[in-house]
Amino acid sequence: MRQVLFHIPLPWLADGIPIYGYGMMLFGAFILCNWLAGRRAQKEGIPRERIQDMAIWIFIVGLIGARTTYLLEVDHPASVVEFLKRFPRIWDGGIILYGAVLGGLAGYALAYWFILRKYQLSTWKIADIIAPAAAVGLCLGRIGCLLNGCCFGNVAFPEWTGLHFPLCAPPRVILVERGWQTAAGFTMTQQDDADLRTVRAVAGESPAAQAGLQPGDVIVAANGHPIANLLSVVYLDHQQRFLTHFDHYAAGRKFVDSLHQNHQEVVDVYDDLEDHLVHQWPRGQTEFTLTVQRDGGEITLPAIAPRTLGLIPTQVYESISMALLFLVLTAFYPLRRHDGEVMALLMLGYGAHRFLNERLRDDPRPVGFEEYISVFLMAAAVLIFLWLRRKPAQYGPPRKLKEPSAKNPAASVVG
C-alpha cells in the first residue's frame, strides 16, 4: 500500500502537492486504455479521434456514476450539501465499479448522440474495440485499490500469504471495531480515576512492543504533538452536532449512558491520542513516534509502524484475473464471427470473476447489489451470444496458408 506516491515540491507549500497512488492509476488506466482502443480502431478503419472523443464522455460520466453509487449505497451523506462536499474526494477510494459501468453506458449514449451518430458507427463494433482495453483498465484500477488500501479481503488463514496494511488503511477501522486487533498494538486505560493517556496493555511482538512501549507508560506526545488528558464525545441533539470533553473516563461514560437513555445519537467517543492518530492522521504516513512519561522522566520511543492482520489479497487476484482476461479477449478478437462477441466475452468473464471474488472481500460495499449485477452480466452475455449466433456471420474463419505445391515447393498460396 502506498497512498501517496510522491510530493511535488513547491516553495509556498510545506509538503508540496501530494500525488496519490489511486488517482495516478486511474489516470494511467485512462491513457493506456485510450491508446489501446484507438490503435485497434485504426486497424478497423475507424479514426482514432472518434475513440478519444468517446473515451472522455465515458470516463467523466462513468466516474460520476461510480462516485454517486458509493455515496448513496455506502456512505449515506446526511444532506445534499454533505453529498456535494464528499463527492470530489475520489482519492479516498470511494467508487463502485458497477456504478461506473452504468455511468459509462450513459456516457456512451451521450457520446453516440452528439458525436458518433453522424458517422454511422456500429455500437457492437465499438464495444468490441474497447472490450480488451476495458480489461486493462480494470487491472490497473485494482492496482490503484491496492495502493489505496480499499476493496480489501477477509482475514486470511495464518498459513496463507496475506497483505498487511498500515495504520492509515481502511481495513484497520473494520478490524478494530470488531475487536480482532488493536489500532496500533496497544490499548489505553479505562479506569475511572486514571490518566486517560496511560497505556493499559501492549500486544506481544507488535511494533509497539518492539519500540519499547510498556504498560503503565503515559503518552504525552505523538509525532511531537502534545496529547491532552481528554475524552471527547460527539453527539446529535435535534439534528445538530455537538462536541464535549471530559478528563475522566467514568464521567465520559456516564454522559454517554445518559444520551442513550434520552434516545440521542452518539456519533463518536474518542480520546486525544485516537483523535491524533486516526482522525487527524496525515494521508500516506505509515509510522509514528511516541513520547512517554516513565519513572519520572520523558522518553521518545523509536518510530512505530503498526500493521493489520494478514488479509486475502483480493485486489491482486482481480488484477491478475483481468490481465489474463485481456489476453483471452485479444486472442479471441480475430476469431469472432459477429460484432459484439468480444464485449459479451468480457461481460461473461468479469461477471464470473467478480461473483467469486465478492466471496473473499470484506470492505464496506453494497454486497447484494454487486452480486446481482455480476449474475446479470453473465446472463446478459449468454443471451447476447445466443442472439448473435442466430444471425448470419459477419466474419469468416481466419484464413490459413495452404501447403506448398509439389511443383513449386517454395510457393505458398493464401486461401
Coordinates of C-alpha atoms in Angstrom, one line a residue:
M1 CA 0.0 0.0 0.0
R2 CA 1.2 3.5 -0.9
Q3 CA -1.5 6.1 -0.8
V4 CA 0.9 8.9 -1.6
L5 CA 3.5 8.1 -4.3
F6 CA 5.5 11.3 -4.0
H7 CA 5.2 15.0 -3.5
I8 CA 5.8 17.8 -6.0
P9 CA 7.9 20.4 -4.1
L10 CA 6.6 23.9 -4.1
P11 CA 8.2 26.8 -2.1
W12 CA 4.9 28.1 -0.8
L13 CA 3.6 24.7 0.4
A14 CA 5.4 22.9 3.3
D15 CA 4.8 19.4 2.0
G16 CA 4.3 20.3 -1.7
I17 CA 1.5 18.7 -3.8
P18 CA 0.8 15.0 -3.0
I19 CA 0.4 12.7 -5.9
Y20 CA -1.9 9.9 -4.8
G21 CA -1.4 6.3 -6.0
Y22 CA -5.1 5.8 -6.6
G23 CA -5.5 8.8 -8.8
M24 CA -2.3 8.1 -10.6
M25 CA -3.5 4.6 -11.5
L26 CA -6.9 6.0 -12.7
F27 CA -5.1 8.5 -14.9
G28 CA -2.7 5.8 -16.2
A29 CA -5.6 3.5 -17.0
F30 CA -7.4 6.2 -18.9
I31 CA -4.3 7.0 -21.0
L32 CA -3.4 3.4 -21.7
C33 CA -7.0 2.3 -22.5
N34 CA -7.4 5.2 -24.8
W35 CA -4.3 4.3 -26.7
L36 CA -5.1 0.6 -26.9
A37 CA -8.7 1.2 -28.1
G38 CA -7.6 3.9 -30.6
R39 CA -4.9 1.6 -32.0
R40 CA -7.4 -1.2 -32.6
A41 CA -10.0 1.3 -34.0
Q42 CA -7.4 2.4 -36.7
K43 CA -7.0 -1.3 -37.7
E44 CA -10.8 -1.4 -38.2
G45 CA -10.8 1.7 -40.3
I46 CA -12.2 4.0 -37.6
P47 CA -10.2 7.2 -36.9
R48 CA -8.5 7.3 -33.5
E49 CA -10.2 10.7 -32.8
R50 CA -13.6 9.1 -32.7
I51 CA -12.5 6.8 -29.8
Q52 CA -10.8 9.6 -28.0
D53 CA -13.9 11.8 -28.1
M54 CA -16.0 8.9 -26.8
A55 CA -13.5 8.0 -24.1
I56 CA -13.7 11.4 -22.5
W57 CA -17.5 11.1 -22.2
I58 CA -17.4 7.6 -20.8
F59 CA -14.6 8.4 -18.3
I60 CA -16.3 11.5 -16.9
V61 CA -19.8 10.2 -16.7
G62 CA -18.6 6.8 -15.6
L63 CA -16.7 8.4 -12.7
I64 CA -19.8 10.4 -11.7
G65 CA -21.8 7.2 -11.7
A66 CA -19.2 5.3 -9.6
R67 CA -18.9 8.0 -7.0
T68 CA -22.7 8.6 -6.8
T69 CA -23.3 4.9 -6.3
Y70 CA -20.8 4.7 -3.5
L71 CA -22.2 7.8 -1.7
L72 CA -25.8 6.6 -1.9
E73 CA -25.2 2.9 -1.2
V74 CA -22.4 3.0 1.3
D75 CA -21.6 6.5 2.7
H76 CA -25.1 7.8 3.1
P77 CA -24.5 11.6 3.4
A78 CA -26.9 13.3 5.7
S79 CA -27.8 16.1 3.2
V80 CA -27.3 17.3 -0.3
V81 CA -24.7 19.8 0.9
E82 CA -22.8 16.9 2.6
F83 CA -23.1 14.8 -0.6
L84 CA -21.6 17.6 -2.7
K85 CA -18.8 18.2 -0.2
R86 CA -17.8 14.5 -0.2
F87 CA -18.3 13.9 -3.9
P88 CA -14.9 15.2 -5.2
R89 CA -12.9 13.1 -2.7
I90 CA -12.2 10.2 -5.0
W91 CA -8.7 9.8 -3.7
D92 CA -10.3 8.2 -0.6
G93 CA -11.2 5.2 -2.9
G94 CA -15.0 5.7 -2.6
I95 CA -16.1 4.5 -6.0
I96 CA -18.1 1.4 -7.1
L97 CA -17.2 -0.3 -10.4
Y98 CA -20.8 -1.2 -11.3
G99 CA -21.8 2.4 -10.8
A100 CA -19.0 3.3 -13.2
V101 CA -20.5 0.7 -15.7
L102 CA -23.9 2.3 -15.5
G103 CA -22.4 5.8 -15.8
G104 CA -20.2 4.7 -18.7
L105 CA -23.2 3.4 -20.6
A106 CA -24.9 6.8 -20.1
G107 CA -21.7 8.5 -21.2
Y108 CA -21.6 6.3 -24.3
A109 CA -25.2 7.2 -25.1
L110 CA -24.4 10.9 -24.9
A111 CA -21.2 10.5 -27.0
Y112 CA -23.1 8.5 -29.6
W113 CA -25.9 11.1 -29.8
F114 CA -23.6 14.1 -30.0
I115 CA -20.6 12.7 -31.8
L116 CA -20.7 9.1 -33.2
R117 CA -24.2 9.1 -34.7
K118 CA -23.3 11.2 -37.7
Y119 CA -20.5 8.8 -38.6
Q120 CA -22.9 5.8 -38.5
L121 CA -20.6 3.6 -36.4
S122 CA -21.9 0.3 -35.2
T123 CA -22.3 0.2 -31.4
W124 CA -21.4 -3.5 -31.3
K125 CA -18.2 -2.9 -33.3
I126 CA -17.3 0.0 -30.9
A127 CA -18.0 -2.3 -27.9
D128 CA -15.6 -5.0 -29.3
I129 CA -12.9 -2.4 -29.9
I130 CA -13.0 -1.1 -26.3
A131 CA -13.5 -4.5 -24.6
P132 CA -9.8 -5.6 -24.4
A133 CA -8.8 -2.1 -23.3
A134 CA -11.5 -2.2 -20.6
A135 CA -9.9 -5.3 -19.1
V136 CA -6.6 -3.4 -18.9
G137 CA -8.4 -0.6 -17.2
L138 CA -9.9 -2.9 -14.6
C139 CA -6.4 -4.4 -14.0
L140 CA -4.8 -1.0 -13.4
G141 CA -7.8 0.2 -11.3
R142 CA -7.4 -2.7 -8.9
I143 CA -3.7 -1.9 -8.5
G144 CA -4.9 1.6 -7.5
C145 CA -7.2 0.0 -4.9
L146 CA -4.2 -1.9 -3.6
L147 CA -2.2 1.3 -3.3
N148 CA -5.0 3.0 -1.5
G149 CA -5.9 0.1 0.8
C150 CA -9.6 -0.2 -0.3
C151 CA -11.5 -3.2 -1.7
F152 CA -9.7 -5.4 0.8
G153 CA -10.3 -9.1 1.6
N154 CA -11.3 -11.1 4.6
V155 CA -8.7 -12.1 7.2
A156 CA -6.5 -14.8 5.7
F157 CA -5.7 -18.1 7.4
P158 CA -2.3 -17.9 9.2
E159 CA -0.7 -20.3 6.8
W160 CA -1.7 -18.1 3.8
T161 CA 0.3 -15.2 2.4
G162 CA -1.8 -12.2 3.4
L163 CA -1.5 -8.5 2.9
H164 CA -0.7 -6.4 6.0
F165 CA -1.9 -2.8 5.7
P166 CA -0.6 0.1 7.8
L167 CA -2.4 2.2 10.4
C168 CA -3.9 4.6 7.9
A169 CA -5.5 1.9 5.7
P170 CA -9.3 1.5 5.7
P171 CA -9.1 -2.2 6.9
R172 CA -7.8 -1.0 10.2
V173 CA -11.2 0.6 11.1
I174 CA -13.1 -2.6 10.4
L175 CA -10.7 -4.9 12.3
V176 CA -10.6 -2.6 15.4
E177 CA -14.4 -2.2 15.5
R178 CA -14.8 -6.0 15.5
G179 CA -12.2 -6.4 18.3
W180 CA -10.0 -8.6 16.1
Q181 CA -6.9 -6.4 16.8
T182 CA -5.9 -3.1 18.4
A183 CA -5.4 0.0 16.3
A184 CA -1.7 0.3 16.9
G185 CA -0.6 -2.7 19.0
F186 CA -1.6 -1.3 22.4
T187 CA -4.7 -0.3 24.4
M188 CA -5.3 2.6 26.8
T189 CA -6.6 2.5 30.4
Q190 CA -10.3 2.8 31.1
Q191 CA -10.0 3.1 34.9
D192 CA -12.3 5.7 36.4
D193 CA -9.7 8.0 38.0
A194 CA -6.6 7.1 35.9
D195 CA -4.9 9.4 33.4
L196 CA -6.6 8.6 30.0
R197 CA -3.1 8.7 28.4
T198 CA -1.9 5.7 30.4
V199 CA -1.1 2.5 28.4
R200 CA -3.0 -0.5 29.8
A201 CA -1.5 -3.3 27.7
V202 CA 0.9 -3.8 24.8
A203 CA 0.5 -6.7 22.3
G204 CA 3.4 -9.1 22.3
E205 CA 5.8 -8.9 19.3
S206 CA 3.9 -5.9 18.0
P207 CA 5.8 -3.0 16.5
A208 CA 4.8 -1.0 19.6
A209 CA 6.4 -3.6 21.9
Q210 CA 9.5 -3.8 19.7
A211 CA 9.8 0.0 20.0
G212 CA 9.8 -0.4 23.8
L213 CA 6.3 0.8 24.8
Q214 CA 5.4 -0.7 28.2
P215 CA 2.1 -0.9 30.2
G216 CA 1.9 2.0 32.6
D217 CA 3.6 4.4 30.3
V218 CA 1.8 7.8 30.0
I219 CA 1.8 9.0 26.4
V220 CA 2.4 12.8 26.4
A221 CA 3.1 13.4 22.7
A222 CA 2.6 11.7 19.4
N223 CA 4.7 12.8 16.4
G224 CA 5.7 15.8 18.5
H225 CA 2.1 16.8 19.1
P226 CA 1.1 17.1 22.8
I227 CA -1.6 14.7 23.9
A228 CA -4.2 16.1 26.3
N229 CA -5.9 14.1 29.0
L230 CA -9.3 14.3 27.4
L231 CA -12.2 12.0 26.4
S232 CA -14.3 13.5 23.6
V233 CA -18.0 12.7 22.9
V234 CA -19.7 13.7 19.6
Y235 CA -23.5 13.5 19.7
L236 CA -26.5 14.8 17.9
D237 CA -29.2 17.0 19.5
H238 CA -32.2 18.0 17.3
Q239 CA -30.1 17.1 14.2
Q240 CA -27.3 19.4 15.4
R241 CA -23.8 18.1 16.1
F242 CA -22.2 18.8 19.5
L243 CA -18.7 18.0 20.9
T244 CA -17.9 17.9 24.6
H245 CA -14.8 16.8 26.6
F246 CA -14.2 15.0 29.9
D247 CA -10.9 14.5 31.8
H248 CA -12.0 11.2 33.3
Y249 CA -13.3 8.0 31.6
A250 CA -16.1 7.4 34.1
A251 CA -17.5 10.9 33.6
G252 CA -17.5 10.4 29.9
R253 CA -19.2 7.0 30.0
K254 CA -21.8 8.4 32.4
F255 CA -22.6 11.1 29.9
V256 CA -22.8 8.6 27.0
D257 CA -25.2 6.5 29.0
S258 CA -27.4 9.5 29.7
L259 CA -27.5 10.2 26.0
H260 CA -28.6 6.7 25.2
Q261 CA -31.3 6.9 27.9
N262 CA -32.7 10.0 26.2
H263 CA -32.5 8.3 22.8
Q264 CA -30.0 10.7 21.5
E265 CA -27.5 9.6 18.9
V266 CA -23.9 9.2 19.9
V267 CA -21.7 9.8 16.8
D268 CA -18.2 9.0 18.3
V269 CA -16.3 8.6 21.5
Y270 CA -12.5 9.0 21.4
D271 CA -9.5 10.2 23.5
D272 CA -7.0 12.8 22.3
L273 CA -4.5 10.1 21.2
E274 CA -7.0 8.4 19.0
D275 CA -8.0 11.8 17.6
H276 CA -4.4 12.5 16.5
L277 CA -3.5 9.0 15.3
V278 CA -6.8 8.3 13.5
H279 CA -8.9 11.4 12.8
Q280 CA -6.0 13.8 12.0
W281 CA -3.6 11.3 10.5
P282 CA -1.6 12.6 7.6
R283 CA -2.6 10.7 4.4
G284 CA 0.1 8.4 3.2
Q285 CA 2.0 8.4 6.5
T286 CA 2.7 4.8 7.8
E287 CA 4.6 5.3 11.1
F288 CA 4.6 7.5 14.2
T289 CA 6.7 8.3 17.2
L290 CA 5.5 8.4 20.9
T291 CA 6.9 10.4 23.8
V292 CA 6.1 8.8 27.1
Q293 CA 6.5 9.5 30.8
R294 CA 8.2 6.7 32.6
D295 CA 10.0 6.7 36.0
G296 CA 9.7 10.4 36.4
G297 CA 11.2 11.3 33.0
E298 CA 10.2 11.6 29.4
I299 CA 11.4 9.1 26.7
T300 CA 10.9 9.4 22.9
L301 CA 10.5 5.9 21.5
P302 CA 11.7 4.7 18.1
A303 CA 9.2 5.0 15.2
I304 CA 6.3 2.6 15.3
A305 CA 4.8 1.2 12.1
P306 CA 1.7 -0.9 13.0
R307 CA 0.2 -3.3 10.6
T308 CA -3.2 -5.0 10.3
L309 CA -3.8 -8.8 10.4
G310 CA -3.0 -10.6 7.1
L311 CA -5.8 -10.1 4.6
I312 CA -6.7 -12.0 1.5
P313 CA -5.2 -10.1 -1.5
T314 CA -8.4 -9.6 -3.4
Q315 CA -7.0 -6.6 -5.3
V316 CA -4.1 -8.7 -6.6
Y317 CA -6.4 -11.5 -7.6
E318 CA -8.5 -9.2 -9.7
S319 CA -5.5 -7.5 -11.3
I320 CA -4.1 -10.9 -12.3
S321 CA -7.5 -12.1 -13.5
M322 CA -8.1 -9.0 -15.7
A323 CA -4.6 -9.3 -17.2
L324 CA -5.4 -12.9 -18.2
L325 CA -8.8 -11.8 -19.5
F326 CA -7.1 -9.2 -21.7
L327 CA -5.0 -11.9 -23.3
V328 CA -8.1 -14.1 -23.9
L329 CA -10.0 -11.2 -25.4
T330 CA -7.0 -10.2 -27.6
A331 CA -6.7 -13.8 -28.8
F332 CA -10.5 -14.2 -29.4
Y333 CA -10.8 -10.9 -31.4
P334 CA -9.7 -12.3 -34.8
L335 CA -11.9 -15.4 -34.2
R336 CA -15.2 -13.6 -33.7
R337 CA -18.0 -14.2 -36.1
H338 CA -20.1 -11.2 -35.2
D339 CA -19.6 -7.7 -33.8
G340 CA -20.4 -7.8 -30.1
E341 CA -18.9 -11.2 -29.2
V342 CA -15.8 -9.8 -27.7
M343 CA -17.7 -7.5 -25.4
A344 CA -20.0 -10.4 -24.4
L345 CA -17.0 -12.5 -23.5
L346 CA -15.7 -9.6 -21.3
M347 CA -19.1 -9.4 -19.6
L348 CA -19.1 -13.2 -19.0
G349 CA -15.5 -13.4 -17.8
Y350 CA -15.7 -10.4 -15.5
G351 CA -19.1 -11.3 -14.1
A352 CA -17.9 -14.8 -13.2
H353 CA -14.7 -13.4 -11.6
R354 CA -16.5 -10.7 -9.7
F355 CA -19.1 -13.0 -8.3
L356 CA -16.4 -15.3 -6.9
N357 CA -14.2 -12.5 -5.7
E358 CA -17.0 -11.0 -3.8
R359 CA -16.9 -14.1 -1.5
L360 CA -13.4 -13.1 -0.4
R361 CA -13.9 -9.4 0.1
D362 CA -14.7 -7.7 3.5
D363 CA -14.8 -4.0 2.7
P364 CA -18.0 -1.8 3.2
R365 CA -20.0 -2.0 -0.1
P366 CA -23.5 -2.9 -1.3
V367 CA -22.8 -6.7 -1.4
G368 CA -26.2 -7.7 -2.8
F369 CA -26.2 -5.0 -5.5
E370 CA -22.8 -6.1 -6.8
E371 CA -23.6 -9.8 -6.7
Y372 CA -26.9 -9.3 -8.6
I373 CA -25.1 -7.2 -11.2
S374 CA -22.5 -9.9 -11.7
V375 CA -25.2 -12.5 -12.3
F376 CA -27.0 -10.1 -14.6
L377 CA -23.8 -9.6 -16.6
M378 CA -23.2 -13.3 -17.1
A379 CA -26.9 -13.9 -18.1
A380 CA -26.8 -10.9 -20.5
A381 CA -23.6 -12.2 -22.0
V382 CA -25.1 -15.6 -22.7
L383 CA -28.2 -14.1 -24.3
I384 CA -26.0 -11.9 -26.5
F385 CA -24.1 -14.9 -27.7
L386 CA -27.3 -16.8 -28.4
W387 CA -28.8 -13.9 -30.2
L388 CA -25.7 -13.2 -32.4
R389 CA -25.4 -16.9 -33.3
R390 CA -28.8 -16.7 -34.9
K391 CA -27.7 -14.0 -37.3
P392 CA -25.5 -14.6 -40.4
A393 CA -21.8 -14.5 -39.7
Q394 CA -20.2 -11.1 -40.4
Y395 CA -16.7 -12.6 -40.4
G396 CA -15.5 -15.9 -41.7
P397 CA -12.9 -18.2 -40.1
P398 CA -9.3 -17.0 -40.2
R399 CA -7.6 -17.8 -43.5
K400 CA -5.0 -20.5 -43.4
L401 CA -1.8 -20.9 -45.5
K402 CA -2.0 -23.9 -47.9
E403 CA 0.7 -26.5 -48.1
P404 CA 3.3 -25.7 -50.8
S405 CA 2.6 -27.5 -54.1
A406 CA 4.9 -30.3 -55.2
K407 CA 5.7 -28.4 -58.5
N408 CA 6.8 -25.3 -56.6
P409 CA 7.8 -26.1 -53.1
A410 CA 8.9 -22.5 -52.4
A411 CA 5.4 -21.1 -53.2
S412 CA 2.6 -20.7 -50.7
V413 CA -0.8 -19.6 -51.7
V414 CA -3.1 -17.7 -49.4
G415 CA -6.5 -19.4 -49.4

